[in-house]
Amino acid sequence: VRLFIAIDIPPNILSTIASFLLELRAVAPNVKWVRDGNLHLTLKFLGETDPARQVAIEDSLSSIRSAKPFVLDISGLGFFPNAKRPKIFWAGVNSSPDLQPLVAEIENAMHALGYTRDVRPFTPHLTLARFDQPGIPAQLAATVAANAGHNFGSFTVSEFHLIESKLKSTGAEYTTLQSFSFVTEAPR
Ligand code: 3AM
């Protein structure tokens, strides 16, 4: 199975993003747009995994804790690696400082199970579209430039998910295998 670890985006923010993207999708039909329901914040890509290892992964992930829930603010639009040769069109994610240590813990836990550490620093983002041809429609570039600071709202996060990705001709299909609440109960 092909696995990754991610944070879900609540429905109200998904629909805010979806309505904003309607116009952009129309001006850039040749770009591979991520289906609205598939938008998520990827924390760690595990890739092809022997199903027999799933229990060990879940055991490890269920012990990960952070002191408190954190707030994610979906804000800004841009391209990786840059607007000239875009590979990915993204919405930005600003978070309270607790996100990076959580991701580092996930990295460490998965490294202990034999997964390679990501060499690139974790840059939280929502992938909105992927480019498999060079170049970018002028109207898409213009709209993104004009909305570089556009805000899509914020939400509080207290769990992440282990997700299976099935690659189909119609696009990726994601199934949540297990959810992990990472917030320690406050002592009374
Ligand atoms: O939604 P994003 O783009 O952040 O890009 C893929 C997606 O993350 C990423 O894993 C998420 C679920 O598919 N991904 C796919 N193949 C990958 C690979 N070989 C990968 N990330 C790193 N290495």
mmCIF file of C-alpha atoms and ligand atoms in Angstrom:
data_model
loop_
_atom_site.group_PDB
_atom_site.id
_atom_site.type_symbol
_atom_site.label_atom_id
_atom_site.label_comp_id
_atom_site.label_asym_id
_atom_site.label_seq_id
_atom_site.Cartn_x
_atom_site.Cartn_y
_atom_site.Cartn_z
ATOM 1 C CA VAL A 1 0.000 0.000 0.000
ATOM 2 C CA ARG A 2 1.058 3.571 -0.710
ATOM 3 C CA LEU A 3 0.899 5.600 2.496
ATOM 4 C CA PHE A 4 1.280 9.143 3.726
ATOM 5 C CA ILE A 5 0.582 11.105 6.895
ATOM 6 C CA ALA A 6 -1.489 14.274 6.680
ATOM 7 C CA ILE A 7 -3.773 16.782 8.347
ATOM 8 C CA ASP A 8 -7.322 17.162 7.055
ATOM 9 C CA ILE A 9 -8.757 20.507 6.033
ATOM 10 C CA PRO A 10 -12.221 21.222 7.462
ATOM 11 C CA PRO A 11 -15.165 21.415 5.010
ATOM 12 C CA ASN A 12 -15.765 25.167 5.415
ATOM 13 C CA ILE A 13 -12.193 25.968 4.386
ATOM 14 C CA LEU A 14 -12.287 23.400 1.578
ATOM 15 C CA SER A 15 -15.333 25.112 0.120
ATOM 16 C CA THR A 16 -13.755 28.570 0.485
ATOM 17 C CA ILE A 17 -10.750 27.306 -1.466
ATOM 18 C CA ALA A 18 -12.939 25.488 -3.999
ATOM 19 C CA SER A 19 -14.982 28.578 -4.832
ATOM 20 C CA PHE A 20 -11.825 30.666 -5.169
ATOM 21 C CA LEU A 21 -10.339 28.053 -7.521
ATOM 22 C CA LEU A 22 -13.404 27.804 -9.800
ATOM 23 C CA GLU A 23 -12.289 30.777 -11.873
ATOM 24 C CA LEU A 24 -8.640 29.658 -11.937
ATOM 25 C CA ARG A 25 -9.496 26.143 -13.024
ATOM 26 C CA ALA A 26 -11.340 27.644 -15.978
ATOM 27 C CA VAL A 27 -8.357 29.723 -17.128
ATOM 28 C CA ALA A 28 -5.916 26.819 -16.723
ATOM 29 C CA PRO A 29 -7.656 23.643 -17.924
ATOM 30 C CA ASN A 30 -4.359 21.954 -18.861
ATOM 31 C CA VAL A 31 -3.028 22.035 -15.337
ATOM 32 C CA LYS A 32 -3.568 18.930 -13.155
ATOM 33 C CA TRP A 33 -5.851 20.263 -10.431
ATOM 34 C CA VAL A 34 -6.116 18.375 -7.153
ATOM 35 C CA ARG A 35 -9.730 17.354 -6.527
ATOM 36 C CA ASP A 36 -11.302 19.534 -3.796
ATOM 37 C CA GLY A 37 -11.905 16.554 -1.530
ATOM 38 C CA ASN A 38 -8.242 15.527 -1.846
ATOM 39 C CA LEU A 39 -6.740 18.741 -0.457
ATOM 40 C CA HIS A 40 -4.760 18.110 2.708
ATOM 41 C CA LEU A 41 -1.577 19.120 4.479
ATOM 42 C CA THR A 42 0.953 16.347 3.927
ATOM 43 C CA LEU A 43 3.272 15.904 6.906
ATOM 44 C CA LYS A 44 5.214 12.870 5.691
ATOM 45 C CA PHE A 45 5.118 10.752 2.547
ATOM 46 C CA LEU A 46 5.870 7.105 3.335
ATOM 47 C CA GLY A 47 5.315 5.620 -0.106
ATOM 48 C CA GLU A 48 4.919 1.971 -1.040
ATOM 49 C CA THR A 49 4.734 -0.075 2.160
ATOM 50 C CA ASP A 50 4.256 -3.738 2.986
ATOM 51 C CA PRO A 51 0.748 -3.954 4.546
ATOM 52 C CA ALA A 52 2.278 -6.137 7.269
ATOM 53 C CA ARG A 53 4.103 -3.047 8.577
ATOM 54 C CA GLN A 54 0.953 -1.007 9.063
ATOM 55 C CA VAL A 55 0.470 -2.070 12.695
ATOM 56 C CA ALA A 56 4.011 -1.000 13.636
ATOM 57 C CA ILE A 57 3.477 2.345 11.917
ATOM 58 C CA GLU A 58 0.177 2.891 13.725
ATOM 59 C CA ASP A 59 1.664 1.912 17.096
ATOM 60 C CA SER A 60 4.483 4.357 16.598
ATOM 61 C CA LEU A 61 2.250 7.216 15.431
ATOM 62 C CA SER A 62 -0.199 6.751 18.296
ATOM 63 C CA SER A 63 2.507 7.592 20.848
ATOM 64 C CA ILE A 64 3.251 11.021 19.344
ATOM 65 C CA ARG A 65 2.153 13.950 21.491
ATOM 66 C CA SER A 66 2.162 17.716 21.392
ATOM 67 C CA ALA A 67 1.343 19.952 24.371
ATOM 68 C CA LYS A 68 -1.719 21.580 22.824
ATOM 69 C CA PRO A 69 -3.733 21.803 19.625
ATOM 70 C CA PHE A 70 -2.340 24.262 17.125
ATOM 71 C CA VAL A 71 -3.887 26.750 14.775
ATOM 72 C CA LEU A 72 -3.313 26.573 11.041
ATOM 73 C CA ASP A 73 -3.989 29.599 8.910
ATOM 74 C CA ILE A 74 -4.387 28.958 5.191
ATOM 75 C CA SER A 75 -3.030 32.043 3.546
ATOM 76 C CA GLY A 76 -1.219 33.029 0.382
ATOM 77 C CA LEU A 77 -0.678 31.418 -3.010
ATOM 78 C CA GLY A 78 2.490 30.610 -4.871
ATOM 79 C CA PHE A 79 4.535 28.153 -6.900
ATOM 80 C CA PHE A 80 7.283 25.626 -6.198
ATOM 81 C CA PRO A 81 10.073 25.905 -7.079
ATOM 82 C CA ASN A 82 9.208 29.320 -8.588
ATOM 83 C CA ALA A 83 6.672 31.091 -10.816
ATOM 84 C CA LYS A 84 8.877 30.766 -13.896
ATOM 85 C CA ARG A 85 9.124 26.983 -13.897
ATOM 86 C CA PRO A 86 6.267 25.910 -11.678
ATOM 87 C CA LYS A 87 5.898 22.287 -10.684
ATOM 88 C CA ILE A 88 3.384 22.853 -7.904
ATOM 89 C CA PHE A 89 0.766 25.509 -7.288
ATOM 90 C CA TRP A 90 0.150 25.825 -3.565
ATOM 91 C CA ALA A 91 -1.801 27.602 -0.866
ATOM 92 C CA GLY A 92 0.369 28.633 2.067
ATOM 93 C CA VAL A 93 0.001 27.348 5.609
ATOM 94 C CA ASN A 94 0.999 29.475 8.580
ATOM 95 C CA SER A 95 1.013 27.646 11.856
ATOM 96 C CA SER A 96 1.729 28.095 15.488
ATOM 97 C CA PRO A 97 5.326 27.027 16.248
ATOM 98 C CA ASP A 98 4.176 23.608 17.515
ATOM 99 C CA LEU A 99 3.735 22.206 14.011
ATOM 100 C CA GLN A 100 7.451 21.882 13.172
ATOM 101 C CA PRO A 101 8.323 19.862 16.320
ATOM 102 C CA LEU A 102 5.349 17.581 15.671
ATOM 103 C CA VAL A 103 6.559 16.935 12.127
ATOM 104 C CA ALA A 104 10.090 16.350 13.448
ATOM 105 C CA GLU A 105 8.690 13.740 15.854
ATOM 106 C CA ILE A 106 6.841 12.027 13.020
ATOM 107 C CA GLU A 107 10.068 12.072 10.957
ATOM 108 C CA ASN A 108 12.012 10.528 13.847
ATOM 109 C CA ALA A 109 9.377 7.888 14.507
ATOM 110 C CA MET A 110 9.200 6.876 10.846
ATOM 111 C CA HIS A 111 12.985 6.986 10.511
ATOM 112 C CA ALA A 112 13.180 4.473 13.357
ATOM 113 C CA LEU A 113 10.984 2.196 11.233
ATOM 114 C CA GLY A 114 13.341 2.513 8.297
ATOM 115 C CA TYR A 115 11.852 5.396 6.281
ATOM 116 C CA THR A 116 14.259 7.912 4.809
ATOM 117 C CA ARG A 117 14.278 11.348 6.356
ATOM 118 C CA ASP A 118 13.200 14.180 4.070
ATOM 119 C CA VAL A 119 16.312 16.146 3.257
ATOM 120 C CA ARG A 120 14.382 19.271 2.393
ATOM 121 C CA PRO A 121 13.065 21.333 5.295
ATOM 122 C CA PHE A 122 9.348 20.885 5.906
ATOM 123 C CA THR A 123 7.480 23.685 4.124
ATOM 124 C CA PRO A 124 3.807 23.378 5.027
ATOM 125 C CA HIS A 125 1.545 23.896 2.023
ATOM 126 C CA LEU A 126 -1.582 22.622 0.334
ATOM 127 C CA THR A 127 -0.882 21.370 -3.163
ATOM 128 C CA LEU A 128 -3.641 22.840 -5.329
ATOM 129 C CA ALA A 129 -2.327 21.746 -8.723
ATOM 130 C CA ARG A 130 0.618 20.107 -10.440
ATOM 131 C CA PHE A 131 2.194 21.096 -13.729
ATOM 132 C CA ASP A 132 3.446 18.385 -16.005
ATOM 133 C CA GLN A 133 4.155 20.716 -18.899
ATOM 134 C CA PRO A 134 6.411 23.745 -18.757
ATOM 135 C CA GLY A 135 4.822 27.157 -18.730
ATOM 136 C CA ILE A 136 1.918 28.723 -16.940
ATOM 137 C CA PRO A 137 -1.222 30.389 -18.359
ATOM 138 C CA ALA A 138 -0.795 34.181 -18.119
ATOM 139 C CA GLN A 139 -4.164 34.615 -16.435
ATOM 140 C CA LEU A 140 -3.254 32.091 -13.738
ATOM 141 C CA ALA A 141 0.043 33.889 -13.059
ATOM 142 C CA ALA A 142 -1.755 37.243 -12.898
ATOM 143 C CA THR A 143 -4.487 36.033 -10.549
ATOM 144 C CA VAL A 144 -1.947 34.408 -8.252
ATOM 145 C CA ALA A 145 0.209 37.542 -8.190
ATOM 146 C CA ALA A 146 -2.865 39.623 -7.349
ATOM 147 C CA ASN A 147 -3.846 37.220 -4.556
ATOM 148 C CA ALA A 148 -0.430 36.374 -3.132
ATOM 149 C CA GLY A 149 -1.722 37.188 0.350
ATOM 150 C CA HIS A 150 -5.265 35.879 0.019
ATOM 151 C CA ASN A 151 -6.607 34.366 3.245
ATOM 152 C CA PHE A 152 -8.751 31.231 3.239
ATOM 153 C CA GLY A 153 -9.346 31.027 6.966
ATOM 154 C CA SER A 154 -7.887 29.254 9.956
ATOM 155 C CA PHE A 155 -8.726 26.221 12.050
ATOM 156 C CA THR A 156 -7.547 24.293 15.090
ATOM 157 C CA VAL A 157 -5.833 20.940 14.680
ATOM 158 C CA SER A 158 -5.531 18.184 17.243
ATOM 159 C CA GLU A 159 -5.157 15.107 15.047
ATOM 160 C CA PHE A 160 -3.395 13.758 11.991
ATOM 161 C CA HIS A 161 -4.165 10.759 9.804
ATOM 162 C CA LEU A 162 -2.496 7.798 8.166
ATOM 163 C CA ILE A 163 -3.846 7.805 4.622
ATOM 164 C CA GLU A 164 -3.675 5.314 1.800
ATOM 165 C CA SER A 165 -3.291 6.710 -1.697
ATOM 166 C CA LYS A 166 -4.530 4.640 -4.613
ATOM 167 C CA LEU A 167 -3.367 5.946 -7.948
ATOM 168 C CA LYS A 168 -6.143 5.587 -10.510
ATOM 169 C CA SER A 169 -6.485 6.822 -14.063
ATOM 170 C CA THR A 170 -9.063 9.295 -12.743
ATOM 171 C CA GLY A 171 -6.602 10.664 -10.164
ATOM 172 C CA ALA A 172 -5.484 9.695 -6.680
ATOM 173 C CA GLU A 173 -8.050 8.210 -4.320
ATOM 174 C CA TYR A 174 -7.368 8.713 -0.609
ATOM 175 C CA THR A 175 -8.636 6.535 2.220
ATOM 176 C CA THR A 176 -8.015 7.381 5.879
ATOM 177 C CA LEU A 177 -6.729 4.236 7.608
ATOM 178 C CA GLN A 178 -6.391 5.619 11.124
ATOM 179 C CA SER A 179 -6.557 8.953 12.943
ATOM 180 C CA PHE A 180 -4.171 9.991 15.709
ATOM 181 C CA SER A 181 -5.058 12.543 18.337
ATOM 182 C CA PHE A 182 -1.765 14.119 19.401
ATOM 183 C CA VAL A 183 -2.963 16.361 22.201
ATOM 184 C CA THR A 184 -2.134 15.455 25.767
ATOM 185 C CA GLU A 185 -5.082 15.604 28.128
ATOM 186 C CA ALA A 186 -4.644 18.617 30.379
ATOM 187 C CA PRO A 187 -4.035 17.491 33.983
ATOM 188 C CA ARG A 188 -6.737 18.653 36.390
HETATM 189 O O1 3AM B 1 -0.165 17.120 -1.244
HETATM 190 P P1 3AM B 1 1.338 17.156 -1.351
HETATM 191 O O2 3AM B 1 1.794 17.498 -2.722
HETATM 192 O O3 3AM B 1 1.989 17.966 -0.289
HETATM 193 O O4 3AM B 1 3.077 15.240 -3.454
HETATM 194 C C1 3AM B 1 2.478 14.138 -2.814
HETATM 195 C C2 3AM B 1 1.420 14.551 -1.823
HETATM 196 O O5 3AM B 1 1.832 15.674 -1.068
HETATM 197 C C3 3AM B 1 3.472 13.459 -1.933
HETATM 198 O O6 3AM B 1 2.697 12.762 -0.973
HETATM 199 C C4 3AM B 1 1.424 13.365 -0.862
HETATM 200 C C5 3AM B 1 0.342 12.361 -1.099
HETATM 201 O O7 3AM B 1 0.441 11.812 -2.376
HETATM 202 N N1 3AM B 1 4.341 12.555 -2.666
HETATM 203 C C6 3AM B 1 4.006 11.701 -3.652
HETATM 204 N N2 3AM B 1 5.070 11.013 -4.075
HETATM 205 C C7 3AM B 1 6.128 11.445 -3.343
HETATM 206 C C8 3AM B 1 7.517 11.115 -3.292
HETATM 207 N N3 3AM B 1 8.049 10.178 -4.088
HETATM 208 C C9 3AM B 1 5.666 12.434 -2.446
HETATM 209 N N4 3AM B 1 6.469 13.066 -1.593
HETATM 210 C C10 3AM B 1 7.768 12.710 -1.598
HETATM 211 N N5 3AM B 1 8.275 11.768 -2.412
#
